[in-house]
Amino acid sequence: MSTPSTPAAAASAAGAAPSAGGRLVHLGIGNFSRAHTLPYTADAGEGAAAWRVSAFTGRSPAIAGTLEAQGNRYGLVVREADGDQVRLLEVLDEVRPASDIEALQRLIADPEVSVVTLTITEKGYAAGDDPAVSAPARLALGLRARREAGVEEPIALVSCDNLPGNGEVLREAVLSAADADTRDWFDDHVDVISTMVDRITPAASAEDQRIVEEATGFADRATVVTEPFTEWIVQDAFRGRRPAWETAGAQLVEDVEVHEKRKLRLLNGAHSLMAYAGQLAGHERVDQAISDPAVRALVDAVWADARATLPLPAAELDTYTAALVERFENPRMADALDRIAADGSVKLTVRALPVIADRGGPAQASGALALVAAWTTFVTWRVATGTAFSDPRADEISEAARLEDPTARVQALLDIVIDGGAPQDLVDAVVAAEGTLPRA
């Protein structure tokens, strides 16, 4: 980022102090944002110091109507091993469908808005430059409106999705969709912030809605359920106003990268392994999968590879993986493996393939290799049984999975995931590893 050159951007690039009160825009108002990002913002200040949120939906506009009908309040159920903690969140001022691009432009052009947070999932950053389907393209239009309005105060774009270097990914996506004048204006007026987020958020049920109503008297149809554990690591590179997220437990750090890798390769890597190998072994939930000795052995192998790539003290990694086991074993979370299995072609590129590369190839990375093999086996099984699976490239995957020759099938599947095609040693190793996976 260039050196700030405007009067309003003259705050230290090392991190501006938080501000009491303001308005924040959020894109992608799904379960995760309501269980993680929004509670941090709600807890960052009260009364005159509170930050209010104008939110926009992601792929489905339905949640906007649901929340509007109940005054934009919703219930959060924190599912502890020995009981539930319930609270009502009232941080949302308004929730609009993603298609309301005019409202987004008006908000981002408002000097009161100095932060935009995003939870648009990994594939949301590759949606192209069509505002009808792309959140980064809509954001580019909002920034154009801010530039044309002559707003000098810096605005921060804060990615809260599971991507390594998510801030840089967001920057590239927005700039690729922006007009030339906005690109020239961008560095002097926009901070792009990387973060690492961590909180398991399974789907809520009608019973969870009943729990909220019983505890609060509020008839909630937008309930979210989550675990007690929560972590948010935020790059401290704001030049403008922001919520005091650190008072709610967030960690403001200079460099997020090592924290990103720890989470992606240990938590998310284990999650993906269990999602595929666990279902192959006949399980439906995370707590069932982690309790299966064969699946647990594969999780430990994934962790052994990942740990070897992380420049962190062994004791710190021991503490983190022990906490992960405790989180996975919580039977009251009942996180569905099929939910976690979605979008594997995107997730493998950040959860398994970089570990294999960092370890020097498949021969040195049996755990990460098992994760890749679990995915190829899982999608092949789903296609063979005519069972749907969720992936942005499901049609291509289904075609590849129907190939009868194992080597040709694995080659075709990995070519979908790996730019330039999969090397032969990886293909051969995955074919061999498929035969070692547990099956029901």
Coordinates of C-alpha atoms in Angstrom, one line a residue:
M1 CA 0.0 0.0 0.0
S2 CA 1.3 3.5 -0.8
T3 CA 2.0 6.1 1.8
P4 CA -1.1 8.0 2.8
S5 CA -1.2 11.3 1.0
T6 CA -4.6 12.8 1.9
P7 CA -5.3 14.7 5.2
A8 CA -7.8 12.1 6.4
A9 CA -5.4 9.3 5.6
A10 CA -2.6 10.7 7.6
A11 CA -3.1 8.4 10.6
S12 CA -0.3 6.0 11.2
A13 CA -0.3 3.0 8.9
A14 CA 0.8 0.9 11.9
G15 CA -2.7 0.9 13.2
A16 CA -5.2 3.6 14.2
A17 CA -6.9 3.7 17.6
P18 CA -10.4 2.3 17.7
S19 CA -13.3 4.7 17.6
A20 CA -16.3 5.0 19.9
G21 CA -19.4 4.6 17.7
G22 CA -19.9 4.4 13.9
R23 CA -21.5 2.4 11.1
L24 CA -20.2 -0.7 9.6
V25 CA -21.3 -2.5 6.4
H26 CA -21.3 -6.3 6.2
L27 CA -21.5 -8.4 3.1
G28 CA -22.7 -12.0 3.4
I29 CA -25.0 -12.3 6.4
G30 CA -24.9 -16.0 6.8
N31 CA -24.7 -18.2 9.9
F32 CA -21.0 -17.7 10.4
S33 CA -21.1 -13.9 10.4
R34 CA -24.0 -13.9 12.9
A35 CA -22.1 -16.3 15.2
H36 CA -18.7 -14.7 15.0
T37 CA -18.1 -11.3 13.3
L38 CA -21.3 -9.6 14.5
P39 CA -21.0 -10.6 18.2
Y40 CA -17.5 -9.1 18.2
T41 CA -18.9 -5.9 16.8
A42 CA -21.8 -6.0 19.2
D43 CA -19.4 -6.4 22.2
A44 CA -17.0 -3.7 21.0
G45 CA -19.1 -0.8 22.5
E46 CA -22.5 0.0 24.1
G47 CA -24.7 3.1 24.0
A48 CA -23.1 6.0 22.2
A49 CA -20.0 3.9 21.7
A50 CA -21.9 1.2 19.8
W51 CA -21.2 0.4 16.2
R52 CA -24.3 -0.3 14.1
V53 CA -24.3 -2.7 11.1
S54 CA -26.0 -2.4 7.7
A55 CA -25.8 -5.9 6.2
F56 CA -26.4 -7.5 2.8
T57 CA -27.2 -11.1 2.1
G58 CA -25.1 -13.5 0.1
R59 CA -26.4 -16.0 -2.4
S60 CA -29.9 -16.1 -1.0
P61 CA -32.0 -13.1 -0.1
A62 CA -34.3 -15.0 2.2
I63 CA -32.5 -14.1 5.5
A64 CA -33.1 -10.4 4.8
G65 CA -36.9 -10.9 5.0
T66 CA -36.6 -13.2 8.0
L67 CA -34.6 -10.7 10.0
E68 CA -36.6 -7.7 8.9
A69 CA -39.8 -9.4 10.2
Q70 CA -38.3 -9.7 13.6
G71 CA -36.7 -6.3 14.0
N72 CA -33.2 -7.5 12.8
R73 CA -32.7 -9.3 16.1
Y74 CA -31.7 -12.9 16.3
G75 CA -30.7 -15.5 18.9
L76 CA -27.3 -16.9 19.5
V77 CA -27.0 -20.3 21.2
V78 CA -23.6 -21.1 22.5
R79 CA -23.6 -24.9 22.9
E80 CA -21.4 -25.9 25.8
A81 CA -20.8 -29.5 26.9
D82 CA -23.0 -29.1 29.9
G83 CA -25.7 -26.7 28.7
D84 CA -26.6 -23.8 26.4
Q85 CA -25.9 -20.1 26.8
V86 CA -28.5 -18.0 24.9
R87 CA -28.4 -14.3 24.0
L88 CA -30.2 -11.9 21.7
L89 CA -28.1 -9.9 19.3
E90 CA -29.4 -6.4 18.4
V91 CA -26.4 -5.0 16.5
L92 CA -28.1 -5.1 13.1
D93 CA -29.8 -1.9 11.9
E94 CA -30.9 -3.2 8.5
V95 CA -30.4 -6.3 6.3
R96 CA -30.9 -5.9 2.6
P97 CA -30.7 -8.4 -0.3
A98 CA -27.4 -8.4 -2.2
S99 CA -29.3 -7.2 -5.3
D100 CA -29.9 -3.8 -3.7
I101 CA -26.7 -2.4 -5.2
E102 CA -28.0 1.2 -5.0
A103 CA -28.3 0.9 -1.2
L104 CA -24.7 -0.5 -1.0
Q105 CA -23.3 2.4 -3.1
R106 CA -25.2 4.9 -0.9
L107 CA -23.8 3.4 2.3
I108 CA -20.2 3.1 1.2
A109 CA -20.3 6.7 -0.1
D110 CA -21.4 7.8 3.4
P111 CA -18.4 9.2 5.4
E112 CA -19.9 7.6 8.5
V113 CA -19.1 4.2 7.1
S114 CA -15.4 3.4 7.7
V115 CA -15.4 -0.4 7.7
V116 CA -16.8 -3.1 5.4
T117 CA -16.5 -6.7 6.7
L118 CA -17.1 -9.7 4.4
T119 CA -18.1 -13.3 4.9
I120 CA -18.7 -14.4 1.3
T121 CA -17.0 -17.9 1.5
E122 CA -13.9 -18.9 -0.4
K123 CA -15.6 -19.1 -3.8
G124 CA -17.1 -15.6 -3.4
Y125 CA -13.7 -14.1 -4.3
A126 CA -13.6 -15.8 -7.7
A127 CA -17.1 -14.7 -8.8
G128 CA -15.8 -12.3 -11.5
D129 CA -16.7 -8.7 -12.3
D130 CA -20.4 -8.9 -12.7
P131 CA -22.2 -7.1 -9.8
A132 CA -25.2 -9.3 -10.2
V133 CA -23.3 -12.3 -8.9
S134 CA -20.0 -10.9 -7.5
A135 CA -19.7 -9.3 -4.0
P136 CA -16.2 -7.8 -4.9
A137 CA -17.7 -6.3 -8.0
R138 CA -20.5 -4.7 -6.0
L139 CA -17.9 -3.4 -3.5
A140 CA -16.0 -1.9 -6.4
L141 CA -19.1 0.0 -7.4
G142 CA -19.5 1.2 -3.8
L143 CA -15.9 2.5 -3.7
R144 CA -16.5 4.3 -7.0
A145 CA -19.5 6.1 -5.4
R146 CA -17.3 7.0 -2.4
R147 CA -14.6 8.4 -4.7
E148 CA -17.1 10.4 -6.7
A149 CA -18.6 11.8 -3.5
G150 CA -15.2 13.1 -2.6
V151 CA -15.0 11.3 0.8
E152 CA -11.4 11.6 2.1
E153 CA -11.7 9.5 5.3
P154 CA -10.1 6.0 4.7
I155 CA -12.3 3.0 4.6
A156 CA -11.2 -0.5 5.6
L157 CA -12.2 -3.7 3.8
V158 CA -11.9 -6.6 6.2
S159 CA -12.1 -10.2 4.9
C160 CA -13.4 -12.7 7.4
D161 CA -13.2 -15.8 5.2
N162 CA -11.1 -19.0 5.4
L163 CA -8.5 -18.1 2.8
P164 CA -4.7 -17.6 3.2
G165 CA -3.9 -14.0 2.7
N166 CA -7.6 -13.2 2.5
G167 CA -6.9 -9.5 2.5
E168 CA -4.7 -9.7 -0.6
V169 CA -7.2 -12.0 -2.3
L170 CA -9.9 -9.4 -1.6
R171 CA -7.8 -6.5 -2.8
E172 CA -7.1 -8.3 -6.1
A173 CA -10.8 -9.2 -6.6
V174 CA -12.0 -5.7 -6.0
L175 CA -9.3 -4.0 -8.1
S176 CA -9.9 -6.3 -11.0
A177 CA -13.6 -5.2 -11.0
A178 CA -12.9 -1.5 -10.4
D179 CA -12.7 1.3 -13.0
A180 CA -9.4 2.9 -13.7
D181 CA -10.0 6.0 -11.7
T182 CA -11.0 4.0 -8.6
R183 CA -7.9 1.9 -9.0
D184 CA -5.8 5.0 -9.0
W185 CA -7.6 6.4 -6.0
F186 CA -7.6 3.1 -4.0
D187 CA -4.3 3.0 -2.1
D188 CA -4.7 6.5 -0.7
H189 CA -8.2 5.8 0.6
V190 CA -8.7 2.1 1.2
D191 CA -7.1 -0.3 3.7
V192 CA -7.5 -4.0 3.0
I193 CA -7.3 -6.1 6.2
S194 CA -6.4 -9.7 6.5
T195 CA -7.9 -11.7 9.4
M196 CA -8.0 -15.3 10.7
V197 CA -11.4 -16.4 12.0
D198 CA -12.3 -19.5 14.0
R199 CA -15.6 -20.7 15.4
I200 CA -17.5 -23.8 14.4
T201 CA -21.1 -22.9 13.4
P202 CA -23.4 -25.9 12.6
A203 CA -26.8 -25.4 11.2
A204 CA -29.6 -24.5 13.6
S205 CA -32.8 -26.5 14.0
A206 CA -36.4 -25.8 15.0
E207 CA -35.4 -27.1 18.4
D208 CA -32.7 -24.4 18.7
Q209 CA -35.3 -21.8 17.8
R210 CA -37.5 -23.2 20.6
I211 CA -34.5 -22.9 23.0
V212 CA -34.1 -19.2 22.2
E213 CA -37.8 -18.5 22.7
E214 CA -37.9 -20.4 26.0
A215 CA -34.9 -18.6 27.3
T216 CA -35.8 -15.1 26.1
G217 CA -39.5 -15.0 25.2
F218 CA -38.4 -13.9 21.7
A219 CA -39.9 -15.9 18.7
D220 CA -36.7 -16.2 16.6
R221 CA -36.5 -17.6 13.1
A222 CA -32.9 -16.7 12.4
T223 CA -31.2 -18.6 15.3
V224 CA -27.6 -19.5 15.0
V225 CA -25.7 -22.1 17.0
T226 CA -22.1 -22.1 17.8
E227 CA -19.4 -23.5 20.2
P228 CA -17.9 -21.8 23.2
F229 CA -14.5 -21.4 21.5
T230 CA -14.0 -18.3 19.4
E231 CA -10.9 -16.7 17.9
W232 CA -10.3 -13.7 15.7
I233 CA -6.9 -12.5 14.6
V234 CA -7.0 -9.1 12.9
Q235 CA -4.2 -7.3 11.0
D236 CA -3.6 -4.0 12.7
A237 CA -3.3 -1.8 9.6
F238 CA -6.3 0.6 9.9
R239 CA -5.9 4.3 9.1
G240 CA -9.5 5.2 9.8
R241 CA -12.1 4.6 12.5
R242 CA -12.9 1.0 13.5
P243 CA -14.7 -0.8 16.3
A244 CA -12.7 -1.7 19.5
W245 CA -12.8 -5.4 18.6
E246 CA -9.9 -6.1 21.0
T247 CA -12.1 -5.2 23.9
A248 CA -14.3 -8.1 22.8
G249 CA -11.4 -10.6 22.6
A250 CA -10.0 -10.1 19.1
Q251 CA -6.2 -10.0 18.8
L252 CA -4.8 -7.1 16.7
V253 CA -1.4 -8.2 15.3
E254 CA 1.1 -7.0 12.7
D255 CA 1.2 -10.3 10.7
V256 CA -1.7 -12.7 10.4
E257 CA -0.1 -15.3 8.1
V258 CA 1.2 -17.8 10.6
H259 CA -2.1 -17.8 12.5
E260 CA -3.9 -18.3 9.2
K261 CA -1.8 -21.3 8.3
R262 CA -2.2 -22.8 11.8
K263 CA -6.0 -22.7 11.5
L264 CA -6.3 -23.7 7.9
R265 CA -3.9 -26.6 8.1
L266 CA -4.9 -27.9 11.6
L267 CA -8.6 -27.1 12.2
N268 CA -9.8 -26.9 8.6
G269 CA -7.6 -29.7 7.3
A270 CA -8.9 -32.0 10.0
H271 CA -12.4 -30.9 9.3
S272 CA -12.1 -31.7 5.6
L273 CA -10.5 -35.1 6.3
M274 CA -13.3 -36.0 8.6
A275 CA -15.9 -34.7 6.2
Y276 CA -14.8 -37.1 3.5
A277 CA -13.2 -40.1 5.3
G278 CA -15.8 -39.9 8.1
Q279 CA -18.7 -40.2 5.6
L280 CA -16.9 -43.0 3.8
A281 CA -16.7 -44.8 7.1
G282 CA -20.4 -44.4 7.7
H283 CA -20.5 -41.4 10.1
E284 CA -22.7 -38.3 9.9
R285 CA -21.3 -36.0 12.5
V286 CA -17.9 -34.7 13.6
D287 CA -18.1 -36.2 17.1
Q288 CA -18.7 -39.6 15.6
A289 CA -15.8 -39.3 13.1
I290 CA -13.2 -38.2 15.6
S291 CA -14.2 -41.1 17.9
D292 CA -13.5 -43.6 15.1
P293 CA -9.9 -44.9 15.6
A294 CA -9.3 -45.3 11.9
V295 CA -10.5 -41.7 11.2
R296 CA -8.7 -40.3 14.2
A297 CA -5.4 -41.9 12.9
L298 CA -5.8 -40.0 9.7
V299 CA -6.5 -36.8 11.5
D300 CA -3.3 -37.3 13.5
A301 CA -1.4 -37.9 10.2
V302 CA -2.9 -34.7 8.7
W303 CA -1.7 -32.8 11.8
A304 CA 1.8 -34.3 11.8
D305 CA 2.3 -33.0 8.2
A306 CA 0.7 -29.6 9.0
R307 CA 2.8 -29.1 12.2
A308 CA 6.0 -29.7 10.3
T309 CA 5.2 -26.7 8.1
L310 CA 4.3 -24.3 10.9
P311 CA 7.1 -22.1 12.6
L312 CA 5.5 -22.3 16.0
P313 CA 6.6 -23.8 19.3
A314 CA 5.7 -27.5 19.7
A315 CA 4.0 -26.8 23.1
E316 CA 1.8 -24.2 21.4
L317 CA 0.8 -26.6 18.7
D318 CA 0.1 -29.3 21.3
T319 CA -2.2 -27.0 23.2
Y320 CA -4.0 -26.1 20.0
T321 CA -4.6 -29.6 18.7
A322 CA -5.7 -30.8 22.2
A323 CA -8.3 -28.0 22.2
L324 CA -9.4 -29.1 18.7
V325 CA -10.0 -32.7 19.9
E326 CA -12.1 -31.3 22.8
R327 CA -14.1 -29.2 20.3
F328 CA -14.6 -32.1 17.9
E329 CA -15.7 -34.5 20.6
N330 CA -18.4 -32.2 21.9
P331 CA -21.5 -34.3 21.1
R332 CA -23.9 -31.4 21.7
M333 CA -22.5 -29.5 18.7
A334 CA -23.5 -32.4 16.3
D335 CA -21.8 -30.6 13.3
A336 CA -22.8 -32.4 10.1
L337 CA -20.0 -33.8 8.0
D338 CA -21.9 -33.2 4.8
R339 CA -22.1 -29.5 5.5
I340 CA -18.3 -29.4 6.0
A341 CA -17.8 -31.5 2.8
A342 CA -19.1 -28.7 0.6
D343 CA -16.9 -26.9 -1.9
G344 CA -14.0 -29.4 -1.7
S345 CA -12.4 -28.4 -5.0
V346 CA -11.8 -24.9 -3.5
K347 CA -10.9 -26.0 0.0
L348 CA -8.2 -28.5 -1.1
T349 CA -6.2 -25.8 -2.6
V350 CA -5.6 -24.1 0.8
R351 CA -6.0 -27.0 3.2
A352 CA -4.0 -29.9 1.7
L353 CA -2.1 -29.1 -1.5
P354 CA 0.2 -26.3 0.1
V355 CA 1.1 -28.8 2.8
I356 CA 2.2 -31.4 0.3
A357 CA 4.2 -28.8 -1.5
D358 CA 5.9 -27.5 1.7
R359 CA 6.7 -31.1 2.8
G360 CA 8.5 -31.7 -0.5
G361 CA 6.0 -33.8 -2.3
P362 CA 3.5 -36.7 -1.7
A363 CA 6.1 -39.1 -0.5
Q364 CA 6.8 -36.9 2.5
A365 CA 3.2 -36.0 3.2
S366 CA 1.1 -39.1 3.9
G367 CA -1.5 -37.2 6.0
A368 CA -2.1 -34.4 3.5
L369 CA -2.1 -37.0 0.8
A370 CA -4.8 -39.0 2.7
L371 CA -7.0 -35.8 2.7
V372 CA -6.7 -35.5 -1.1
A373 CA -7.5 -39.2 -1.5
A374 CA -10.4 -39.0 0.8
W375 CA -11.9 -36.2 -1.4
T376 CA -11.4 -38.1 -4.7
T377 CA -12.9 -41.2 -3.1
F378 CA -15.8 -39.3 -1.6
V379 CA -16.9 -37.6 -4.8
T380 CA -16.4 -40.8 -6.8
W381 CA -18.7 -42.6 -4.3
R382 CA -21.3 -39.9 -4.4
V383 CA -21.4 -39.9 -8.2
A384 CA -21.5 -43.7 -8.3
T385 CA -24.5 -43.8 -5.9
G386 CA -26.3 -40.9 -7.5
T387 CA -26.0 -38.8 -4.4
A388 CA -25.7 -35.0 -4.8
F389 CA -22.8 -33.1 -3.4
S390 CA -22.2 -29.3 -3.1
D391 CA -19.3 -27.9 -5.1
P392 CA -19.0 -24.9 -7.6
R393 CA -17.5 -27.4 -10.1
A394 CA -19.8 -30.3 -9.4
D395 CA -20.5 -30.9 -13.1
E396 CA -16.9 -31.2 -14.1
I397 CA -16.2 -33.3 -11.0
S398 CA -19.0 -35.7 -11.8
E399 CA -17.8 -36.2 -15.3
A400 CA -14.3 -37.0 -14.1
A401 CA -15.5 -39.3 -11.4
R402 CA -17.3 -41.5 -13.9
L403 CA -14.0 -42.6 -15.6
E404 CA -13.5 -46.3 -15.0
D405 CA -9.7 -46.4 -15.0
P406 CA -8.5 -45.3 -11.5
T407 CA -5.5 -43.4 -12.7
A408 CA -7.4 -41.6 -15.4
R409 CA -10.1 -40.7 -12.9
V410 CA -7.8 -39.3 -10.3
Q411 CA -5.8 -37.4 -12.9
A412 CA -9.0 -35.8 -14.2
L413 CA -10.2 -34.9 -10.7
L414 CA -6.9 -33.4 -9.6
D415 CA -6.6 -31.5 -12.9
I416 CA -9.8 -29.7 -11.9
V417 CA -8.2 -28.6 -8.7
I418 CA -4.6 -27.9 -9.7
D419 CA -3.8 -25.2 -12.2
G420 CA -1.6 -26.6 -15.0
G421 CA -2.6 -30.2 -14.1
A422 CA -1.6 -32.7 -11.4
P423 CA 2.0 -34.2 -11.5
Q424 CA 2.2 -37.9 -12.1
D425 CA 3.7 -38.7 -8.7
L426 CA 0.8 -37.1 -7.0
V427 CA -1.7 -38.9 -9.1
D428 CA -0.1 -42.3 -8.5
A429 CA 0.2 -41.6 -4.7
V430 CA -3.5 -40.6 -4.5
V431 CA -4.6 -43.7 -6.4
A432 CA -2.6 -45.9 -3.9
A433 CA -3.9 -43.9 -0.9
E434 CA -7.5 -44.4 -1.9
G435 CA -7.2 -48.1 -1.2
T436 CA -6.2 -47.4 2.5
L437 CA -9.2 -45.4 3.5
P438 CA -11.7 -46.8 6.0
R439 CA -15.0 -47.8 4.5
A440 CA -18.4 -48.6 6.1

